[in-house]
XYZ file of C-alpha atoms in Angstrom:
510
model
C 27.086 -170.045 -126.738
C 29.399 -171.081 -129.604
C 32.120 -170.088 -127.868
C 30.949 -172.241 -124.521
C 30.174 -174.964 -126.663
C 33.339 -175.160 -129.073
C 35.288 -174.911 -125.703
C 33.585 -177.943 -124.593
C 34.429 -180.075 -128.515
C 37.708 -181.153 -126.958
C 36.624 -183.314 -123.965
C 33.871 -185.126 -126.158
C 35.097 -188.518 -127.380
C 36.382 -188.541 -131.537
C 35.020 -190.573 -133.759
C 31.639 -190.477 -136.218
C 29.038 -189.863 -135.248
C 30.391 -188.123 -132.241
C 32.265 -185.770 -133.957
C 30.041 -183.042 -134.241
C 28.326 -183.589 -130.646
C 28.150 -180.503 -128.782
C 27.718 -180.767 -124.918
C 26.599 -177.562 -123.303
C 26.100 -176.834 -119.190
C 22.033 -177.728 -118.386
C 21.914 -174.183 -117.663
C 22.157 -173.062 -121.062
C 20.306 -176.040 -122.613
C 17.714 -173.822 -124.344
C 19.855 -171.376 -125.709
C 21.610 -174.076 -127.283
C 18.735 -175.408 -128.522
C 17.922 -172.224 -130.377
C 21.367 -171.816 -131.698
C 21.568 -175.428 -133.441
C 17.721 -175.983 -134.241
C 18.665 -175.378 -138.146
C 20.887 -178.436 -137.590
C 19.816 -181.699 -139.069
C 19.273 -184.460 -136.425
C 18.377 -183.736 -132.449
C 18.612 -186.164 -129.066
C 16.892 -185.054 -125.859
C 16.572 -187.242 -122.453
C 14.772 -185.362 -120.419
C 15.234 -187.605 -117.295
C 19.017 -186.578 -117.110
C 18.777 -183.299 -118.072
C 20.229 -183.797 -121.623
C 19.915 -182.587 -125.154
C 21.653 -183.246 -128.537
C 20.744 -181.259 -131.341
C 21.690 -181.595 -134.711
C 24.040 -184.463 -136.744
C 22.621 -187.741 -136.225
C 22.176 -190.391 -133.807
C 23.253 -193.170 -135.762
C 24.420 -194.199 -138.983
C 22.265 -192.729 -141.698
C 23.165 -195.250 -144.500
C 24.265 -198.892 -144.428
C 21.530 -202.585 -143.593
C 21.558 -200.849 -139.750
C 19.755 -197.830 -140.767
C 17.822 -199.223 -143.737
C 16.669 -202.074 -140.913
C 15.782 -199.228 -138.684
C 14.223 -197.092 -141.047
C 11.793 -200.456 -142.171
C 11.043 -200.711 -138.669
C 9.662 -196.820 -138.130
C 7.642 -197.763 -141.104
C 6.464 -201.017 -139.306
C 5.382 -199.311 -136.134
C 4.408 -196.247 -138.492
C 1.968 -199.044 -139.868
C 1.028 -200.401 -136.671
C 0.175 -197.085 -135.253
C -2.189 -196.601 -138.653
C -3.739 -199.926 -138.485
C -4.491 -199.879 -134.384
C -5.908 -196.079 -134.943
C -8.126 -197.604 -138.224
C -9.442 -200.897 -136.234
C -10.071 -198.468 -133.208
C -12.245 -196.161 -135.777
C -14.036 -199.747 -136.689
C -14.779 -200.693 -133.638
C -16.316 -197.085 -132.577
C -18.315 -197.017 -135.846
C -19.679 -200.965 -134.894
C -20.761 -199.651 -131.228
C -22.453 -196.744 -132.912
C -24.277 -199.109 -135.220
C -24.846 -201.344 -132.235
C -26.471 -198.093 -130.257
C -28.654 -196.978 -133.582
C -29.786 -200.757 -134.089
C -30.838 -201.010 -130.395
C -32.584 -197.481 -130.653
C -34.910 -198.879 -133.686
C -35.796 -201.619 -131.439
C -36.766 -199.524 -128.600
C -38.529 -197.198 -131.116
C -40.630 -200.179 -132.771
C -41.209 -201.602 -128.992
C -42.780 -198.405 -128.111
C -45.189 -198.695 -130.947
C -46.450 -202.122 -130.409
C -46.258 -201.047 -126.622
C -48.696 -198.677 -127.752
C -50.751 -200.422 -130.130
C -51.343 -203.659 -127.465
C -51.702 -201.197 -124.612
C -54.844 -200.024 -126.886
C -56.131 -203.640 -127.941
C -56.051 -204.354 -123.686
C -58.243 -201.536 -123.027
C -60.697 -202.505 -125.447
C -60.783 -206.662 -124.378
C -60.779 -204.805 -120.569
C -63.646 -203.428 -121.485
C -65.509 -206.498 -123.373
C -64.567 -208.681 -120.585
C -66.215 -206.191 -118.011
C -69.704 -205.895 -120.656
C -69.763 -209.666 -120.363
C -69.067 -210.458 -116.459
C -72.559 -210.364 -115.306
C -73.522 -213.041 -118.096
C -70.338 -215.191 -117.462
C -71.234 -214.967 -113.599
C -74.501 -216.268 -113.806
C -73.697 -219.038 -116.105
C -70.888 -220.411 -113.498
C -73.555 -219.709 -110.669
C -76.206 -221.973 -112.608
C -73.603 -224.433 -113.571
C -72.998 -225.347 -110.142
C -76.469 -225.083 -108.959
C -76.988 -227.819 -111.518
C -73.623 -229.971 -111.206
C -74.666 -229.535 -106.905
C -78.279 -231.175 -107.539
C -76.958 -233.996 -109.510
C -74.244 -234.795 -107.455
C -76.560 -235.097 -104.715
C -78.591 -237.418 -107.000
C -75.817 -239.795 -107.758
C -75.523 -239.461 -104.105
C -78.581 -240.224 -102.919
C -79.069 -243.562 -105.529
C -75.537 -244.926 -104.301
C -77.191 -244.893 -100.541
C -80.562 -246.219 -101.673
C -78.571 -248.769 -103.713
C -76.472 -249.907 -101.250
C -79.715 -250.052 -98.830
C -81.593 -252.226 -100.887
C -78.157 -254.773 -101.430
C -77.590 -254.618 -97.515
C -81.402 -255.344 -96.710
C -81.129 -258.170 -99.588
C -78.496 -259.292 -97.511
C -79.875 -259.423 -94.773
C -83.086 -261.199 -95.369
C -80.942 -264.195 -97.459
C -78.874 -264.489 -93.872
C -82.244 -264.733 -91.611
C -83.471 -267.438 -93.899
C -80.192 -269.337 -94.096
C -80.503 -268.522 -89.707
C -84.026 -269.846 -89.896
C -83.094 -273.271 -91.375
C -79.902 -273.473 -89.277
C -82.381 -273.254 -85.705
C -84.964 -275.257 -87.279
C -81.946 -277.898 -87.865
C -80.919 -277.442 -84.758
C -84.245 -277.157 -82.882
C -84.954 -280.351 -84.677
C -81.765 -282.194 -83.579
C -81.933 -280.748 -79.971
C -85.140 -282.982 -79.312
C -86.653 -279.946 -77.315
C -89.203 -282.212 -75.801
C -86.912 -284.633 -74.244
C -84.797 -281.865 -73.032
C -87.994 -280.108 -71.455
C -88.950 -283.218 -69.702
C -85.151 -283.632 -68.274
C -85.183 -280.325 -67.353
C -87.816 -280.719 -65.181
C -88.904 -276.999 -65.002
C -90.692 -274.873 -67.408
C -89.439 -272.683 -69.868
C -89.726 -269.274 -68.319
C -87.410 -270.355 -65.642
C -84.843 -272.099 -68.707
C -85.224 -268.347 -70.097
C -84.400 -266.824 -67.128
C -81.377 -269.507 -66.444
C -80.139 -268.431 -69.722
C -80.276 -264.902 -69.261
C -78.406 -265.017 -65.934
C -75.280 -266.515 -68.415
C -72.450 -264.569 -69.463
C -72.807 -263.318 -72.846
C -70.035 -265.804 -74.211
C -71.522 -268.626 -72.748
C -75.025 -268.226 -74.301
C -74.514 -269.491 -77.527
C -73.172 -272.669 -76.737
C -74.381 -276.081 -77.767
C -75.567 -278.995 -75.716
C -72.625 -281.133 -76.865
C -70.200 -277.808 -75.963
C -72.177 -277.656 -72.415
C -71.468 -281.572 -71.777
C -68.186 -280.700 -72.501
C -67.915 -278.466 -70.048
C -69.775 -279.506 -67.470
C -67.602 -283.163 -67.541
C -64.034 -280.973 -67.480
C -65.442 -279.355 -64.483
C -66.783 -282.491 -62.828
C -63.130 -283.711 -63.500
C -61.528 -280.560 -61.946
C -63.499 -281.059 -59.435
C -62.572 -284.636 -58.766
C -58.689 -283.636 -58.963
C -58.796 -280.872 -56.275
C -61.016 -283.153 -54.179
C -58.860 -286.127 -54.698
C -55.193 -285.089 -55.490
C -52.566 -287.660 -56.574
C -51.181 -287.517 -53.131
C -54.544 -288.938 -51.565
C -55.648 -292.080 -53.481
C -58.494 -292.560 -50.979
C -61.680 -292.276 -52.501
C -65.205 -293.549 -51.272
C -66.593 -296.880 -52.229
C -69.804 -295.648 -53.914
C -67.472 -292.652 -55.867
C -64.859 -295.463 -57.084
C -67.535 -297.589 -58.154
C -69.419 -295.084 -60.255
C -66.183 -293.777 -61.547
C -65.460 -297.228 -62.886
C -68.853 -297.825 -64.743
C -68.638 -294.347 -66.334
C -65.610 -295.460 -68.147
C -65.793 -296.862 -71.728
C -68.732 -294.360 -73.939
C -69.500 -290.868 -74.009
C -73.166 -292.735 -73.348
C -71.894 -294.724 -70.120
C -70.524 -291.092 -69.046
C -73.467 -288.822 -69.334
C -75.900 -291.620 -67.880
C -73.641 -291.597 -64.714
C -73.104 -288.051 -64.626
C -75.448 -287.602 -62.062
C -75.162 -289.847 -59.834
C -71.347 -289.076 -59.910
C -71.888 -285.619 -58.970
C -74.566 -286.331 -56.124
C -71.620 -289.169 -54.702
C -69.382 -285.882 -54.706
C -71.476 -283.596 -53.611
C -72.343 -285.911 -50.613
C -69.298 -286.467 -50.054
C -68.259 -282.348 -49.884
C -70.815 -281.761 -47.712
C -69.458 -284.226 -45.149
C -65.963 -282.969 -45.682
C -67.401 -279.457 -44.938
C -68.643 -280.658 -41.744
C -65.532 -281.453 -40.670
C -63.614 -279.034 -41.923
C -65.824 -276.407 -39.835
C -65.131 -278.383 -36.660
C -61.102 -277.916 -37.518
C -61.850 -274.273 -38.402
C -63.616 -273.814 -35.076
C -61.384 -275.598 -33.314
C -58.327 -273.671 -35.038
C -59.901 -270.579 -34.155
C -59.987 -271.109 -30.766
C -56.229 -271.724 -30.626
C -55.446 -268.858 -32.953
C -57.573 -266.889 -30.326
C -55.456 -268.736 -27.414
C -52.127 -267.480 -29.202
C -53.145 -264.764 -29.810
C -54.208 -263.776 -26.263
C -50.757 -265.424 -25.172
C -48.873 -263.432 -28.109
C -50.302 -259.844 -26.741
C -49.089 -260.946 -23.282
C -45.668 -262.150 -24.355
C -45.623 -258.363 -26.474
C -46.291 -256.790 -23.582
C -43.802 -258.303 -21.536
C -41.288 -257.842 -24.000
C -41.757 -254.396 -24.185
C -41.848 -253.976 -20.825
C -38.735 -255.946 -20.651
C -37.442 -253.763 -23.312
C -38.139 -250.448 -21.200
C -36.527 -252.180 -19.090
C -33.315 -252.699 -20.372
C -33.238 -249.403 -22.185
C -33.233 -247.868 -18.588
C -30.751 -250.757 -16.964
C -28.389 -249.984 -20.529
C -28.793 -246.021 -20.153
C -27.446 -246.303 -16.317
C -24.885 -249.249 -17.228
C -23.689 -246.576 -19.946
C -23.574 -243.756 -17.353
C -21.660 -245.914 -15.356
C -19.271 -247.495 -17.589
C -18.485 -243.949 -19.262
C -18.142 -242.033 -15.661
C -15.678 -245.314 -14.816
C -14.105 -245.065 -17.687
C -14.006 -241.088 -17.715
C -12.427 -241.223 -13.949
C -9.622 -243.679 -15.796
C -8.601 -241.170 -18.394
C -8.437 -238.808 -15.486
C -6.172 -240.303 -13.321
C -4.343 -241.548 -16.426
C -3.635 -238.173 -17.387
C -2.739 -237.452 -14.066
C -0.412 -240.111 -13.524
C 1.939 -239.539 -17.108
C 1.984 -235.956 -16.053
C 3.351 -236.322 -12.880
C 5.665 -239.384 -13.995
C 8.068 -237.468 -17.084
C 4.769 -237.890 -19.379
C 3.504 -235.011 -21.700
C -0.322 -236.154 -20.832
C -2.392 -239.106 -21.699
C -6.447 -239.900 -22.363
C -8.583 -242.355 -23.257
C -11.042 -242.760 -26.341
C -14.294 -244.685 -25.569
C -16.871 -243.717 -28.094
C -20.389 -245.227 -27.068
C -21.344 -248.435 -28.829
C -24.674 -248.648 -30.422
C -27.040 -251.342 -28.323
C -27.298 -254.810 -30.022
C -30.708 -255.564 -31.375
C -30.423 -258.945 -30.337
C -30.109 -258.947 -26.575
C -28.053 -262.203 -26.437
C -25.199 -260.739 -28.774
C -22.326 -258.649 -27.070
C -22.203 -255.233 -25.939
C -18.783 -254.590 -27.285
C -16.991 -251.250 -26.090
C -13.694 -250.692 -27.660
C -11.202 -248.430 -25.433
C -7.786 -246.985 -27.065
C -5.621 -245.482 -25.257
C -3.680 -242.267 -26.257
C -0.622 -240.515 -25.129
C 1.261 -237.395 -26.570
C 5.080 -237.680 -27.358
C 5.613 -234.181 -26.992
C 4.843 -230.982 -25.784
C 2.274 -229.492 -27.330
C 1.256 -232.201 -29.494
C -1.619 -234.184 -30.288
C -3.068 -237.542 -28.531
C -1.335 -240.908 -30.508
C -2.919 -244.271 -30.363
C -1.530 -247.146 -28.864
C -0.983 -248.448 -32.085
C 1.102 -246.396 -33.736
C 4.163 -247.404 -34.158
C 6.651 -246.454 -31.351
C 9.340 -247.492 -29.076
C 8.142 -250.959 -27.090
C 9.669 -249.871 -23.785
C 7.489 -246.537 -24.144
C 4.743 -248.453 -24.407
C 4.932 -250.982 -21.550
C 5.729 -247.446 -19.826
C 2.205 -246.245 -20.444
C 0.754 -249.860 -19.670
C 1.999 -249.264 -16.755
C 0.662 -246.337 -16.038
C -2.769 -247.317 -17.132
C -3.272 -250.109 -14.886
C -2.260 -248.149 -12.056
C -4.950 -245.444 -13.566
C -7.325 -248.287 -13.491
C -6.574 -249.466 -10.228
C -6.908 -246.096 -8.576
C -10.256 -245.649 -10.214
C -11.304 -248.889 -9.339
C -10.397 -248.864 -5.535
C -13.490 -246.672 -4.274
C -12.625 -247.244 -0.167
C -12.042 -250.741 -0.543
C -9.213 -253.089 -0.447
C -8.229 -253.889 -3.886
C -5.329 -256.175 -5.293
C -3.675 -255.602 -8.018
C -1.549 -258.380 -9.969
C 1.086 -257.629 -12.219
C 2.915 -260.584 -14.282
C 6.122 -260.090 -15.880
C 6.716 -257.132 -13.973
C 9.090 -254.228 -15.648
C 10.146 -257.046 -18.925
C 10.509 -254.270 -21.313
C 11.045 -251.337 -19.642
C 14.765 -249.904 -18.903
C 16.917 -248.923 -16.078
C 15.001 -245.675 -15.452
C 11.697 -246.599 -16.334
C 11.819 -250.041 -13.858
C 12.591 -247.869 -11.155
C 9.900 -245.266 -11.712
C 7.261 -248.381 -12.368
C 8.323 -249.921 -9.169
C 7.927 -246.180 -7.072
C 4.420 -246.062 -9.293
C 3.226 -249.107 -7.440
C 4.715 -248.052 -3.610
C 2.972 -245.097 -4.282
C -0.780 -246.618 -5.288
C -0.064 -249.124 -2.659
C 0.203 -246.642 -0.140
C -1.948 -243.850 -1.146
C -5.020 -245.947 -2.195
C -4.185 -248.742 0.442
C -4.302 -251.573 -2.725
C -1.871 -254.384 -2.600
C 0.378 -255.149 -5.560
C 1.606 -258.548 -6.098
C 4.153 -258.344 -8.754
C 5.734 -261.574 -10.687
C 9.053 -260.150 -11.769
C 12.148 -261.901 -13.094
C 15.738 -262.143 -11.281
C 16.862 -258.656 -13.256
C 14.437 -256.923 -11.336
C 15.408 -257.554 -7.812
C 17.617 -254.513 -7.162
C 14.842 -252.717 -8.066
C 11.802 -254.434 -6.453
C 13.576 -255.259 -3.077
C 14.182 -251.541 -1.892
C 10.493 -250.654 -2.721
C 8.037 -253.868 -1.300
C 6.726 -254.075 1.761
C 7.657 -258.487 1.451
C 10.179 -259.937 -1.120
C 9.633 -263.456 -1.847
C 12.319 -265.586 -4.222
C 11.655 -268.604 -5.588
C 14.719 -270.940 -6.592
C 14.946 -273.749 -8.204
C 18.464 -275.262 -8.709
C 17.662 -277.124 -12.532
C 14.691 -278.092 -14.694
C 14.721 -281.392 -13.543
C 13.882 -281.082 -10.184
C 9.933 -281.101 -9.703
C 9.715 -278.409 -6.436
C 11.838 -275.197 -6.025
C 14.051 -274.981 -3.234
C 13.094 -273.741 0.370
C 12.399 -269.925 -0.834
C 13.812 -266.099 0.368
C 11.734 -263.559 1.922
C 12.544 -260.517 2.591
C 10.447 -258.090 4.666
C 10.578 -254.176 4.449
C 9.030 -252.345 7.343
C 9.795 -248.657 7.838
C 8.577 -248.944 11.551
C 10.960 -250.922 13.219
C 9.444 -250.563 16.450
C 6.946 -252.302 15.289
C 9.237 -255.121 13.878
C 11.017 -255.516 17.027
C 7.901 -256.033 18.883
C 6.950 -258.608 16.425
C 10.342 -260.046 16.691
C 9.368 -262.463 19.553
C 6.295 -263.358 17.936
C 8.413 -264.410 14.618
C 10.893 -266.644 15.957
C 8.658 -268.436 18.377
C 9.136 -271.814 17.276
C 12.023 -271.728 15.717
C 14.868 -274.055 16.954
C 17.999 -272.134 18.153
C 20.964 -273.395 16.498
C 23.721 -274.735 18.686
């Protein structure tokens, strides 16, 4: 190991205190150790696997290692003092543990000596429940009997105050009817009453309850705002005319409340007279209205009856008028359809939903017809009203009056005028209108009369039975010049039989 280790001396850096470091292989580390443990002075870091042993770390004398050496005494003194305060503290908690097992200890006595003092009260209090019980049950026998004394002087008390009461009131009443009694003059109101008492009772009795305890000044009252009411709905404002004898009395009663109830009576016998005459009369209108109400009436079940029967009626003349117009209309769309088929159409209908009937019968029965036509194969029906080329549609006018006019004919002889004939339609479409027409013409046997305009003659004249121009050489002149016909006959024997016939009368030229 010496050997090892003095090999090693000359790699170390020189210098104090490294001069007498010895580094040594980690593998020997311990024999080392063993070798230089009677050295003075050891380092060891175990992390990196190294160990110094002997000579010093540091400078052993100068202020570095006295400063050092003062500090190992400081933390020397630290370590003491933390260790001592430690000790303190352990010997306070101990103290703190024997002082709280006293406590407990003297607890546990008085514990005992009050669990002991309990058990002998327990026991007094149970010795003197029976005498405690019956003093609280005879307490409130006593406190219950004079309760219900107080109880039963407060009711007699207030008894004797309400019947005290009671009798002061029916005295004070007493004096207040004999006052009144007294001031009423019963004996001059007996005599004016003209009956007996029983039957004043009885008229009494018979009142409503609010009306019983009124005075004789409150009944005047009364009875003079009726007698006026009764005067205003007899006599309104609108009818001044009142009888002599009423206006006369109505005059003197004017002036004092005296003046009034002195003619009270005859006022109301004038009126009453004079009700009872009106009533007469007004039976013989009643009667008289009666019978005419029963006259209208009788009239007003007849006129009902006819009006329902008129009703029935024209349900039944509406329900055929529908079948008809609707089969008319149906065999339209038919030969429409038929006709824009067979004429470079893709197919055309019409839409006639049924109107509802008016419930007035004078107001119009308003059907609204539109036709429809597709614009391609396979597609769907299009209103008239869409928007689309104008020559198109004059096209399909066309065809639908012809459609109309076929449906229409039926066996007879029809006519059919057209006005502006072909206007809109072009080259192709003038000369398939124009074979539309010779054909309905001849098939159905209906003559069409066609107003056309002069671009339309190349295409009218080869298909008309008669061409007819008028001329008219300006705008000035009032009558058209001597006009052109033309006549088309595909029999010409039969125009050169006629031939005679036509120019018979007519002049030979020279």
């Amino acid at each position: 190991g010496q050997a090892g280790a003095a090999g090693q001396v000359g790699d170390a850096p020189r210098g104090w205190p490294h001069e007498h470091a010895v580094i040594v292989d980690a593998g020997q580390l311990e024999e080392a150790a063993r070798a230089l443990a009677a050295l003075p002075g050891s380092v060891l870091v175990s992390a990196a696997g190294v160990s110094v042993v002997g000579a010093f770390e540091g400078v052993a004398t100068g202020r570095e290692a006295r400063i050092k050496a003062a500090e190992h005494r400081l933390n020397r003194a630290r370590d003491t003092q933390e260790t001592a305060a430690q000790a303190v503290h352990d010997c306070e908690e101990a103290v703190a543990e024997a002082q709280r097992r006293l406590d407990g200890a003297k607890a546990g006595v008085q514990l005992e000596e009050l669990q002991a003092r309990l058990a002998e009260l327990i026991k007094a209090l149970e010795e003197q429940a029976p005498a405690v019980a019956e003093a609280e049950r005879q307490a409130a026998a006593l406190d219950f009997r004079a309760r219900t004394r107080d109880m039963e002087i407060e009711r007699l008390e207030g008894r004797r105050q309400r019947h005290e009461a009671e009798r002061t009131q029916a005295a004070a009443q007493e004096a207040k009817v004999a006052a009144e009694r007294e001031a009423l003059r019963l004996d001059a109101l007996r005599a004016d009453w003209g009956g007996t008492i029983e039957t004043a009772r009885e008229w009494i009795h018979a009142l409503p309850e609010e009306e019983r305890p009124r005075s004789a000044e409150e009944w005047w009252r009364v009875a003079e705002r009726l007698a006026d009411q009764a005067l205003r709905d007899t006599f309104p404002e609108e009818e001044p005319e009142i009888p002599e004898e009423l206006a006369f009395l109505l005059n003197e009663r004017g002036g004092s409340a005296a003046r009034e109830q002195a003619t009270f009576a005859a006022v109301c016998g004038a009126l009453a007279s004079y009700l009872r005459a009106q009533e007469e009369y007004e039976k013989h209108q009643r009667r008289q209205i009666e019978s005419q109400i029963t006259t209208r009436q009788r009239d007003l079940s007849a006129a009902t009856k006819g009006a329902e029967e008129a009703a029935q009626s024209t349900a039944v003349h509406r329900a055929a008028l529908t079948a008809a117009i609707r089969a008319r209309l149906t065999r339209v769309a038919e030969e429409f359809e038929k006709l824009d088929t067979d004429y470079g159409g893709y197919g055309a209908t019409l839409e006639f939903p049924v109107p509802p009937a008016p419930a007035d019968p004078e107001q119009r029965w308003q059907w609204r017809v539109t036709p429809k036509w597709r614009r391609g194969e396979g597609q769907g029906f299009v209103p008239y009203n869409r928007r689309a080329n104008t020559a198109l549609m004059d096209e399909k006018a066309v065809k639908l009056v012809c459609a109309a006019a076929i449906a229409s004919s039926g066996g007879g002889h029809l006519c059919l005028v057209l006005d502006e004939l072909g206007r809109n339609l072009g080259k192709e479409h003038r000369r398939e209108a124009v074979a539309l027409f010779r054909r309905i013409g001849e098939t159905y046997g209906i003559t069409v009369i066609g107003a056309l305009q002069d671009d339309m003659e190349p295409y009218a004249i080869d298909a008309c039975g008669q061409y007819i121009k008028l001329r008219r050489s300006s705008d000035a002149m009032p009558y058209n010049e001597p006009p052109i016909i033309i006549g088309h006959d595909q029999h010409a024997e039969r125009v050169r039989a006629l031939a005679s016939y036509v120019d018979r009368g007519i002049p030979t030229p020279a």
